[in-house]
Every structure is written in structure tokens, then in C-alpha cells.
Amino acid sequence: NCRQSFSSAYTAPIAPSVGLKWKVLQLQKSQLTFNSTWAISYHIPTLNERYWQPQGNPLILPENGLNYEAGFIYNWQPTPQIHIETGATGFRNNVKNWIIWNPTKNYKAENIQHVISQGIELKLKMLYKSTEHSFDINTHYSLTRSTFNQVNSPFDYDFIGKQLIYIPVHTVASTVLYQTHGFSVLAQGYYYSKRYTTSDNTKYLPAFAQFRVQVSKKIQFLTHHLTLSSSVNNLLNTLYLSIENKAMPGRNFALQLIYSFDKPTKQLLP
């Protein structure tokens, strides 16, 4: 793939990417696949990053970098009803002029000279499906180290090797979905490790986990569909912050009703 952006304010380079998919092993009920991607990235600053007053920075530079990842995916289907998929992927991104909203300067948009973001992602997916029931489990784990490699000022040398603000090192997400006869129950859980709020990593927001549950019922009559959903968000009423001093909502509820229909197709005369 080859991507070319155009901007009246910046001269964007050509950003190519190359992907490789190789079926390493193929057996009767399982297979092992190798995936790899190499890409040049280029990100033009948004209008907010340039002009939002007073935090915007008209002189901010675009991000550009080299990104690559590689990993294996293993699929196993022991029976026609059961499918299991596991995967592990390693990644590394070298980004110049990484854009952040600096909290020490009232969240002013700034560039970091050079950032290295690297880590590993693991996933596990299990699916059971019969004529009447479906049970699906998805779990993802991510370890991400996004650190200063070069800084803009000699006064910031202490930041080199430190984790970037608001980026957790460990992230876990899990989803469980059960479906039968138009009825479904969805349970989701998330975990985020502590996130630093200062570039020297002396202050941080504590780790937290939150859960969400949703129950839905779909009713179908001819070409008409009615879906009623009820959900409880932040089930355990966890106190957590996305940004320092900005608490997110506690336990809250949502009720949703969706109506849809299929347009009848015209019958053509022979």
C-alpha cells in the first residue's frame, strides 16, 4: 500500500506500508499463521492542536515515524461447534515530533523530539455455536512502553527513558457474550495500570478496573425488527479519572430502543 497526503501547510511525504501473511502450518483442525507489517507513518496536526486557544500551537510540527510489527496467530477447531484462536504480536514504533498536550503548560500542544513505543499484544478468543446457543469470549492484553528517546531541551534530559503521560503500561480487556433466540447478555471488563501525569514519572493516577453489563432482546415480525437493550455502566461504581482532577461518571444506566425494517423487494414480472 502507498499513501500520499496533501496539505497547504505541510509537505507530506509518501507513506508506504508492506504486509506479509504466511501460513506456517496447516493441519486438519488447526493452523498457524505468521503476520508482519512494516509502515512509514505521517500524521498532520489537527485543527485543535494548531488553533484551539489558548492551548493550540500554530507552529506545531507533524508526526512521522517508522512502525513495524510481527506475530503469530493459532486457530484450532476441535469440533464444528467450537473455535479457539490465540495470538501474540510484538510491535515497535519510532516516532519523531510526537504530539502531546503538556499538563505542565495548561495542556498546551507540543512536540516531543523522538519517542519509542514498543510492546507486545496477546489475545484469546473462544467461540461455541450451536443451532440455538452462542457463547463468545474475547480477551486482550497489551504491554506498552512509550518512552522519551530524545527531548527538546537540555533541561529535560531526566525525562529520557520515562513513560509518556497518560499511557498505561498494562491494559486488559475482556468480553463475554451469550446469545439465544434473539436474547443476549454482554459482560465487559477493563483494567488499566497506573498512568503517569508528569513527564518525570513522580506523580500518577492509580490503576483501576471497571465493568459493564448489557441485556438485549430482539423481536422480529415479518420485515420489522425491534431491539430493546438495558445496560449498567461502571457496575462496581469505581472512582477513576481519565485526566487528573477530572473524575468519570460512577455507576450509570442506559436504556435503548432500536426499530428497523427491511424494504420489500419489488417482484419483477416474467
Short mmCIF file of the C-alpha atoms (twelve columns), coordinates in Angstrom:
data_MODEL
# 
_entry.id   MODEL 
# 
loop_
_atom_site.group_PDB 
_atom_site.id 
_atom_site.type_symbol 
_atom_site.label_atom_id 
_atom_site.label_alt_id 
_atom_site.label_comp_id 
_atom_site.label_asym_id 
_atom_site.label_seq_id 
_atom_site.Cartn_x 
_atom_site.Cartn_y 
_atom_site.Cartn_z 
_atom_site.pdbx_PDB_model_num 
ATOM 1   C CA . ASN A 1   0.000   0.000   0.000   1 
ATOM 2   C CA . CYS A 2   1.158   3.542   -0.704  1 
ATOM 3   C CA . ARG A 3   -0.444  6.639   0.839   1 
ATOM 4   C CA . GLN A 4   0.081   10.289  -0.105  1 
ATOM 5   C CA . SER A 5   -1.426  13.141  1.911   1 
ATOM 6   C CA . PHE A 6   -1.767  16.715  0.666   1 
ATOM 7   C CA . SER A 7   -1.779  19.819  2.841   1 
ATOM 8   C CA . SER A 8   -1.427  23.539  2.167   1 
ATOM 9   C CA . ALA A 9   0.556   23.943  5.408   1 
ATOM 10  C CA . TYR A 10  2.873   20.906  5.297   1 
ATOM 11  C CA . THR A 11  4.782   18.915  2.699   1 
ATOM 12  C CA . ALA A 12  3.694   15.363  3.368   1 
ATOM 13  C CA . PRO A 13  5.973   12.527  2.263   1 
ATOM 14  C CA . ILE A 14  4.853   9.311   0.604   1 
ATOM 15  C CA . ALA A 15  3.911   6.814   3.334   1 
ATOM 16  C CA . PRO A 16  4.208   3.212   2.076   1 
ATOM 17  C CA . SER A 17  3.342   0.058   4.004   1 
ATOM 18  C CA . VAL A 18  4.057   -3.612  3.321   1 
ATOM 19  C CA . GLY A 19  2.313   -6.619  4.869   1 
ATOM 20  C CA . LEU A 20  3.178   -10.296 4.891   1 
ATOM 21  C CA . LYS A 21  0.905   -13.221 5.771   1 
ATOM 22  C CA . TRP A 22  2.380   -16.733 5.773   1 
ATOM 23  C CA . LYS A 23  0.530   -19.923 6.630   1 
ATOM 24  C CA . VAL A 24  3.286   -21.706 8.539   1 
ATOM 25  C CA . LEU A 25  1.358   -24.851 9.469   1 
ATOM 26  C CA . GLN A 26  -1.890  -26.358 8.187   1 
ATOM 27  C CA . LEU A 27  -3.409  -29.407 9.846   1 
ATOM 28  C CA . GLN A 28  -6.857  -30.945 9.661   1 
ATOM 29  C CA . LYS A 29  -8.269  -28.992 12.625  1 
ATOM 30  C CA . SER A 30  -5.718  -26.252 13.205  1 
ATOM 31  C CA . GLN A 31  -3.396  -23.809 11.504  1 
ATOM 32  C CA . LEU A 32  -0.553  -21.460 12.450  1 
ATOM 33  C CA . THR A 33  -0.165  -18.138 10.630  1 
ATOM 34  C CA . PHE A 34  2.640   -15.576 10.712  1 
ATOM 35  C CA . ASN A 35  1.772   -11.884 10.138  1 
ATOM 36  C CA . SER A 36  4.123   -8.959  9.719   1 
ATOM 37  C CA . THR A 37  3.692   -5.299  8.769   1 
ATOM 38  C CA . TRP A 38  6.175   -2.516  8.031   1 
ATOM 39  C CA . ALA A 39  4.994   1.051   7.501   1 
ATOM 40  C CA . ILE A 40  6.055   4.667   7.390   1 
ATOM 41  C CA . SER A 41  3.573   6.867   9.268   1 
ATOM 42  C CA . TYR A 42  2.802   10.565  8.912   1 
ATOM 43  C CA . HIS A 43  0.278   12.493  10.995  1 
ATOM 44  C CA . ILE A 44  -0.702  16.080  10.180  1 
ATOM 45  C CA . PRO A 45  -1.678  18.085  13.315  1 
ATOM 46  C CA . THR A 46  -5.403  18.525  13.843  1 
ATOM 47  C CA . LEU A 47  -7.149  21.906  13.855  1 
ATOM 48  C CA . ASN A 48  -7.439  21.711  17.669  1 
ATOM 49  C CA . GLU A 49  -3.706  21.053  18.029  1 
ATOM 50  C CA . ARG A 50  -2.961  24.092  15.878  1 
ATOM 51  C CA . TYR A 51  -5.663  26.646  16.642  1 
ATOM 52  C CA . TRP A 52  -7.618  25.790  19.812  1 
ATOM 53  C CA . GLN A 53  -6.994  28.791  22.071  1 
ATOM 54  C CA . PRO A 54  -5.083  29.105  24.258  1 
ATOM 55  C CA . GLN A 55  -3.739  25.520  24.141  1 
ATOM 56  C CA . GLY A 56  -3.272  25.284  20.370  1 
ATOM 57  C CA . ASN A 57  0.139   25.731  18.795  1 
ATOM 58  C CA . PRO A 58  0.251   27.150  15.225  1 
ATOM 59  C CA . LEU A 59  3.947   26.192  14.986  1 
ATOM 60  C CA . ILE A 60  3.467   22.537  15.936  1 
ATOM 61  C CA . LEU A 61  5.156   20.019  13.623  1 
ATOM 62  C CA . PRO A 62  3.610   16.890  12.092  1 
ATOM 63  C CA . GLU A 63  4.447   13.446  13.449  1 
ATOM 64  C CA . ASN A 64  6.382   10.999  11.300  1 
ATOM 65  C CA . GLY A 65  7.832   7.624   12.085  1 
ATOM 66  C CA . LEU A 66  8.657   4.042   11.215  1 
ATOM 67  C CA . ASN A 67  6.337   1.334   12.521  1 
ATOM 68  C CA . TYR A 68  6.661   -2.421  12.336  1 
ATOM 69  C CA . GLU A 69  5.061   -5.435  13.983  1 
ATOM 70  C CA . ALA A 70  5.173   -9.214  13.710  1 
ATOM 71  C CA . GLY A 71  3.321   -12.058 15.357  1 
ATOM 72  C CA . PHE A 72  1.688   -15.473 15.190  1 
ATOM 73  C CA . ILE A 73  -1.984  -16.487 15.198  1 
ATOM 74  C CA . TYR A 74  -3.040  -20.057 16.029  1 
ATOM 75  C CA . ASN A 75  -6.519  -21.309 15.112  1 
ATOM 76  C CA . TRP A 76  -7.946  -24.580 16.410  1 
ATOM 77  C CA . GLN A 77  -11.379 -26.070 15.729  1 
ATOM 78  C CA . PRO A 78  -11.656 -29.358 17.655  1 
ATOM 79  C CA . THR A 79  -15.384 -29.718 16.815  1 
ATOM 80  C CA . PRO A 80  -17.737 -27.989 14.339  1 
ATOM 81  C CA . GLN A 81  -19.243 -26.028 17.250  1 
ATOM 82  C CA . ILE A 82  -16.022 -24.881 18.949  1 
ATOM 83  C CA . HIS A 83  -13.416 -22.471 17.574  1 
ATOM 84  C CA . ILE A 84  -10.379 -21.212 19.516  1 
ATOM 85  C CA . GLU A 85  -7.962  -18.526 18.374  1 
ATOM 86  C CA . THR A 86  -4.837  -17.295 20.146  1 
ATOM 87  C CA . GLY A 87  -2.267  -14.759 19.042  1 
ATOM 88  C CA . ALA A 88  0.852   -12.893 20.078  1 
ATOM 89  C CA . THR A 89  2.182   -9.766  18.356  1 
ATOM 90  C CA . GLY A 90  5.228   -7.641  19.044  1 
ATOM 91  C CA . PHE A 91  5.439   -4.053  17.830  1 
ATOM 92  C CA . ARG A 92  7.851   -1.121  17.766  1 
ATOM 93  C CA . ASN A 93  7.150   2.453   16.643  1 
ATOM 94  C CA . ASN A 94  9.840   5.112   16.219  1 
ATOM 95  C CA . VAL A 95  8.098   8.489   16.076  1 
ATOM 96  C CA . LYS A 96  9.648   11.914  15.624  1 
ATOM 97  C CA . ASN A 97  7.816   15.049  16.794  1 
ATOM 98  C CA . TRP A 98  5.273   13.060  18.842  1 
ATOM 99  C CA . ILE A 99  2.396   15.430  19.748  1 
ATOM 100 C CA . ILE A 100 1.232   15.689  23.366  1 
ATOM 101 C CA . TRP A 101 -0.963  18.027  25.407  1 
ATOM 102 C CA . ASN A 102 1.517   19.139  28.077  1 
ATOM 103 C CA . PRO A 103 -0.237  19.334  31.500  1 
ATOM 104 C CA . THR A 104 2.582   21.424  32.989  1 
ATOM 105 C CA . LYS A 105 1.744   24.180  30.478  1 
ATOM 106 C CA . ASN A 106 -2.043  24.149  30.857  1 
ATOM 107 C CA . TYR A 107 -2.253  21.281  28.345  1 
ATOM 108 C CA . LYS A 108 -0.609  23.198  25.523  1 
ATOM 109 C CA . ALA A 109 0.028   21.175  22.364  1 
ATOM 110 C CA . GLU A 110 3.747   20.418  21.955  1 
ATOM 111 C CA . ASN A 111 6.138   18.127  20.109  1 
ATOM 112 C CA . ILE A 112 8.484   15.593  21.691  1 
ATOM 113 C CA . GLN A 113 11.614  15.240  19.576  1 
ATOM 114 C CA . HIS A 114 11.722  11.434  19.496  1 
ATOM 115 C CA . VAL A 115 9.561   8.725   21.114  1 
ATOM 116 C CA . ILE A 116 9.884   4.952   21.019  1 
ATOM 117 C CA . SER A 117 6.693   2.965   21.625  1 
ATOM 118 C CA . GLN A 118 7.106   -0.791  21.813  1 
ATOM 119 C CA . GLY A 119 5.478   -3.780  23.420  1 
ATOM 120 C CA . ILE A 120 3.506   -6.955  22.961  1 
ATOM 121 C CA . GLU A 121 -0.162  -7.809  22.495  1 
ATOM 122 C CA . LEU A 122 -1.769  -11.137 23.415  1 
ATOM 123 C CA . LYS A 123 -5.275  -12.276 22.535  1 
ATOM 124 C CA . LEU A 124 -7.507  -15.255 23.198  1 
ATOM 125 C CA . LYS A 125 -10.849 -15.892 21.513  1 
ATOM 126 C CA . MET A 126 -13.159 -18.839 22.215  1 
ATOM 127 C CA . LEU A 127 -16.437 -19.392 20.395  1 
ATOM 128 C CA . TYR A 128 -19.090 -22.042 20.924  1 
ATOM 129 C CA . LYS A 129 -22.005 -22.008 18.488  1 
ATOM 130 C CA . SER A 130 -24.865 -24.474 18.142  1 
ATOM 131 C CA . THR A 131 -28.236 -24.235 16.433  1 
ATOM 132 C CA . GLU A 132 -29.784 -22.491 19.452  1 
ATOM 133 C CA . HIS A 133 -26.935 -21.073 21.540  1 
ATOM 134 C CA . SER A 134 -23.827 -18.971 21.004  1 
ATOM 135 C CA . PHE A 135 -21.121 -18.282 23.596  1 
ATOM 136 C CA . ASP A 136 -18.222 -15.974 22.741  1 
ATOM 137 C CA . ILE A 137 -15.241 -14.966 24.918  1 
ATOM 138 C CA . ASN A 138 -12.623 -12.395 23.837  1 
ATOM 139 C CA . THR A 139 -9.640  -11.350 25.955  1 
ATOM 140 C CA . HIS A 140 -6.852  -8.938  25.015  1 
ATOM 141 C CA . TYR A 141 -3.724  -7.973  26.937  1 
ATOM 142 C CA . SER A 142 -1.319  -5.222  25.934  1 
ATOM 143 C CA . LEU A 143 2.063   -4.245  27.376  1 
ATOM 144 C CA . THR A 144 3.150   -0.853  26.019  1 
ATOM 145 C CA . ARG A 145 6.294   1.067   26.812  1 
ATOM 146 C CA . SER A 146 6.142   4.550   25.271  1 
ATOM 147 C CA . THR A 147 9.249   6.421   26.363  1 
ATOM 148 C CA . PHE A 148 11.187  9.600   25.666  1 
ATOM 149 C CA . ASN A 149 14.220  8.838   23.484  1 
ATOM 150 C CA . GLN A 150 15.220  12.446  22.723  1 
ATOM 151 C CA . VAL A 151 13.971  15.688  24.278  1 
ATOM 152 C CA . ASN A 152 13.749  19.255  23.050  1 
ATOM 153 C CA . SER A 153 15.707  20.934  25.845  1 
ATOM 154 C CA . PRO A 154 18.827  20.093  27.923  1 
ATOM 155 C CA . PHE A 155 16.651  20.774  30.988  1 
ATOM 156 C CA . ASP A 156 14.525  17.736  30.080  1 
ATOM 157 C CA . TYR A 157 17.296  15.091  29.985  1 
ATOM 158 C CA . ASP A 158 15.832  13.481  33.110  1 
ATOM 159 C CA . PHE A 159 12.769  12.505  31.067  1 
ATOM 160 C CA . ILE A 160 14.711  10.174  28.749  1 
ATOM 161 C CA . GLY A 161 13.567  6.574   29.265  1 
ATOM 162 C CA . LYS A 162 10.468  7.643   31.229  1 
ATOM 163 C CA . GLN A 163 6.941   6.543   30.310  1 
ATOM 164 C CA . LEU A 164 4.813   9.135   28.491  1 
ATOM 165 C CA . ILE A 165 1.955   10.676  30.446  1 
ATOM 166 C CA . TYR A 166 -1.490  9.014   30.462  1 
ATOM 167 C CA . ILE A 167 -0.301  5.878   28.653  1 
ATOM 168 C CA . PRO A 168 -0.733  2.759   30.847  1 
ATOM 169 C CA . VAL A 169 1.932   0.072   30.640  1 
ATOM 170 C CA . HIS A 170 -0.589  -2.749  31.150  1 
ATOM 171 C CA . THR A 171 -4.075  -2.944  29.631  1 
ATOM 172 C CA . VAL A 172 -6.545  -5.835  29.790  1 
ATOM 173 C CA . ALA A 173 -9.943  -6.008  28.074  1 
ATOM 174 C CA . SER A 174 -12.332 -8.945  28.190  1 
ATOM 175 C CA . THR A 175 -15.783 -9.507  26.681  1 
ATOM 176 C CA . VAL A 176 -18.246 -12.357 27.243  1 
ATOM 177 C CA . LEU A 177 -21.331 -12.633 25.003  1 
ATOM 178 C CA . TYR A 178 -24.142 -15.176 25.241  1 
ATOM 179 C CA . GLN A 179 -26.936 -15.319 22.641  1 
ATOM 180 C CA . THR A 180 -30.037 -17.473 22.225  1 
ATOM 181 C CA . HIS A 181 -33.375 -16.961 20.436  1 
ATOM 182 C CA . GLY A 182 -32.886 -13.197 19.995  1 
ATOM 183 C CA . PHE A 183 -31.849 -12.767 23.637  1 
ATOM 184 C CA . SER A 184 -28.287 -11.739 24.513  1 
ATOM 185 C CA . VAL A 185 -26.226 -10.952 27.607  1 
ATOM 186 C CA . LEU A 186 -22.991 -8.994  27.265  1 
ATOM 187 C CA . ALA A 187 -20.404 -8.551  30.041  1 
ATOM 188 C CA . GLN A 188 -17.289 -6.410  29.564  1 
ATOM 189 C CA . GLY A 189 -14.352 -5.731  31.843  1 
ATOM 190 C CA . TYR A 190 -11.364 -3.411  31.532  1 
ATOM 191 C CA . TYR A 191 -8.190  -2.944  33.539  1 
ATOM 192 C CA . TYR A 192 -5.668  -0.106  33.189  1 
ATOM 193 C CA . SER A 193 -2.452  0.062   35.181  1 
ATOM 194 C CA . LYS A 194 -1.303  3.334   36.724  1 
ATOM 195 C CA . ARG A 195 -0.816  6.273   34.355  1 
ATOM 196 C CA . TYR A 196 1.778   8.938   34.990  1 
ATOM 197 C CA . THR A 197 0.656   12.572  34.986  1 
ATOM 198 C CA . THR A 198 4.148   14.111  34.962  1 
ATOM 199 C CA . SER A 199 6.972   13.522  32.498  1 
ATOM 200 C CA . ASP A 200 9.425   12.681  35.296  1 
ATOM 201 C CA . ASN A 201 7.037   9.883   36.430  1 
ATOM 202 C CA . THR A 202 6.840   11.171  40.014  1 
ATOM 203 C CA . LYS A 203 3.033   11.513  40.028  1 
ATOM 204 C CA . TYR A 204 0.428   9.142   38.651  1 
ATOM 205 C CA . LEU A 205 -3.222  8.150   38.601  1 
ATOM 206 C CA . PRO A 206 -3.829  4.783   40.309  1 
ATOM 207 C CA . ALA A 207 -4.728  1.612   38.420  1 
ATOM 208 C CA . PHE A 208 -8.418  0.815   38.084  1 
ATOM 209 C CA . ALA A 209 -10.844 -1.730  36.692  1 
ATOM 210 C CA . GLN A 210 -14.418 -1.248  35.585  1 
ATOM 211 C CA . PHE A 211 -17.210 -3.495  34.358  1 
ATOM 212 C CA . ARG A 212 -20.263 -3.172  32.151  1 
ATOM 213 C CA . VAL A 213 -23.287 -5.459  31.673  1 
ATOM 214 C CA . GLN A 214 -25.886 -5.262  28.918  1 
ATOM 215 C CA . VAL A 215 -29.030 -7.322  28.324  1 
ATOM 216 C CA . SER A 216 -30.785 -7.184  24.951  1 
ATOM 217 C CA . LYS A 217 -33.842 -8.723  23.341  1 
ATOM 218 C CA . LYS A 218 -34.555 -8.663  19.611  1 
ATOM 219 C CA . ILE A 219 -38.113 -9.153  18.365  1 
ATOM 220 C CA . GLN A 220 -38.781 -9.771  14.684  1 
ATOM 221 C CA . PHE A 221 -42.141 -9.582  12.921  1 
ATOM 222 C CA . LEU A 222 -42.034 -10.144 9.164   1 
ATOM 223 C CA . THR A 223 -39.644 -7.411  7.905   1 
ATOM 224 C CA . HIS A 224 -39.745 -5.363  11.132  1 
ATOM 225 C CA . HIS A 225 -37.127 -5.571  13.899  1 
ATOM 226 C CA . LEU A 226 -37.323 -4.192  17.429  1 
ATOM 227 C CA . THR A 227 -34.320 -4.361  19.771  1 
ATOM 228 C CA . LEU A 228 -34.559 -3.371  23.438  1 
ATOM 229 C CA . SER A 229 -31.305 -3.031  25.394  1 
ATOM 230 C CA . SER A 230 -30.643 -2.220  29.033  1 
ATOM 231 C CA . SER A 231 -27.131 -1.684  30.377  1 
ATOM 232 C CA . VAL A 232 -25.326 -0.872  33.603  1 
ATOM 233 C CA . ASN A 233 -22.053 1.003   33.136  1 
ATOM 234 C CA . ASN A 234 -19.300 1.159   35.749  1 
ATOM 235 C CA . LEU A 235 -21.059 -1.664  37.576  1 
ATOM 236 C CA . LEU A 236 -18.911 -1.506  40.738  1 
ATOM 237 C CA . ASN A 237 -19.191 2.297   40.980  1 
ATOM 238 C CA . THR A 238 -15.415 2.655   40.642  1 
ATOM 239 C CA . LEU A 239 -13.894 6.084   41.181  1 
ATOM 240 C CA . TYR A 240 -11.478 6.679   38.307  1 
ATOM 241 C CA . LEU A 241 -10.088 9.592   36.326  1 
ATOM 242 C CA . SER A 242 -9.266  9.837   32.636  1 
ATOM 243 C CA . ILE A 243 -7.372  13.110  33.263  1 
ATOM 244 C CA . GLU A 244 -6.045  14.430  36.562  1 
ATOM 245 C CA . ASN A 245 -8.770  16.136  38.650  1 
ATOM 246 C CA . LYS A 246 -11.451 15.082  36.138  1 
ATOM 247 C CA . ALA A 247 -13.474 12.215  37.606  1 
ATOM 248 C CA . MET A 248 -15.519 9.997   35.284  1 
ATOM 249 C CA . PRO A 249 -19.182 9.061   35.983  1 
ATOM 250 C CA . GLY A 250 -19.942 6.485   38.648  1 
ATOM 251 C CA . ARG A 251 -22.486 3.721   38.202  1 
ATOM 252 C CA . ASN A 252 -24.939 4.745   35.491  1 
ATOM 253 C CA . PHE A 253 -27.713 3.163   33.485  1 
ATOM 254 C CA . ALA A 254 -28.851 3.263   29.884  1 
ATOM 255 C CA . LEU A 255 -31.981 2.100   28.088  1 
ATOM 256 C CA . GLN A 256 -32.047 1.853   24.302  1 
ATOM 257 C CA . LEU A 257 -34.814 1.011   21.839  1 
ATOM 258 C CA . ILE A 258 -33.986 0.446   18.166  1 
ATOM 259 C CA . TYR A 259 -36.543 -0.062  15.411  1 
ATOM 260 C CA . SER A 260 -35.536 -1.140  11.916  1 
ATOM 261 C CA . PHE A 261 -37.212 -2.650  8.912   1 
ATOM 262 C CA . ASP A 262 -36.312 -4.228  5.610   1 
ATOM 263 C CA . LYS A 263 -37.653 -2.603  2.479   1 
ATOM 264 C CA . PRO A 264 -39.730 -5.106  0.475   1 
ATOM 265 C CA . THR A 265 -38.200 -6.019  -2.855  1 
ATOM 266 C CA . LYS A 266 -40.266 -5.460  -5.964  1 
ATOM 267 C CA . GLN A 267 -41.419 -8.568  -7.777  1 
ATOM 268 C CA . LEU A 268 -40.476 -8.411  -11.439 1 
ATOM 269 C CA . LEU A 269 -42.967 -9.767  -13.942 1 
ATOM 270 C CA . PRO A 270 -41.676 -12.674 -16.050 1 
# 
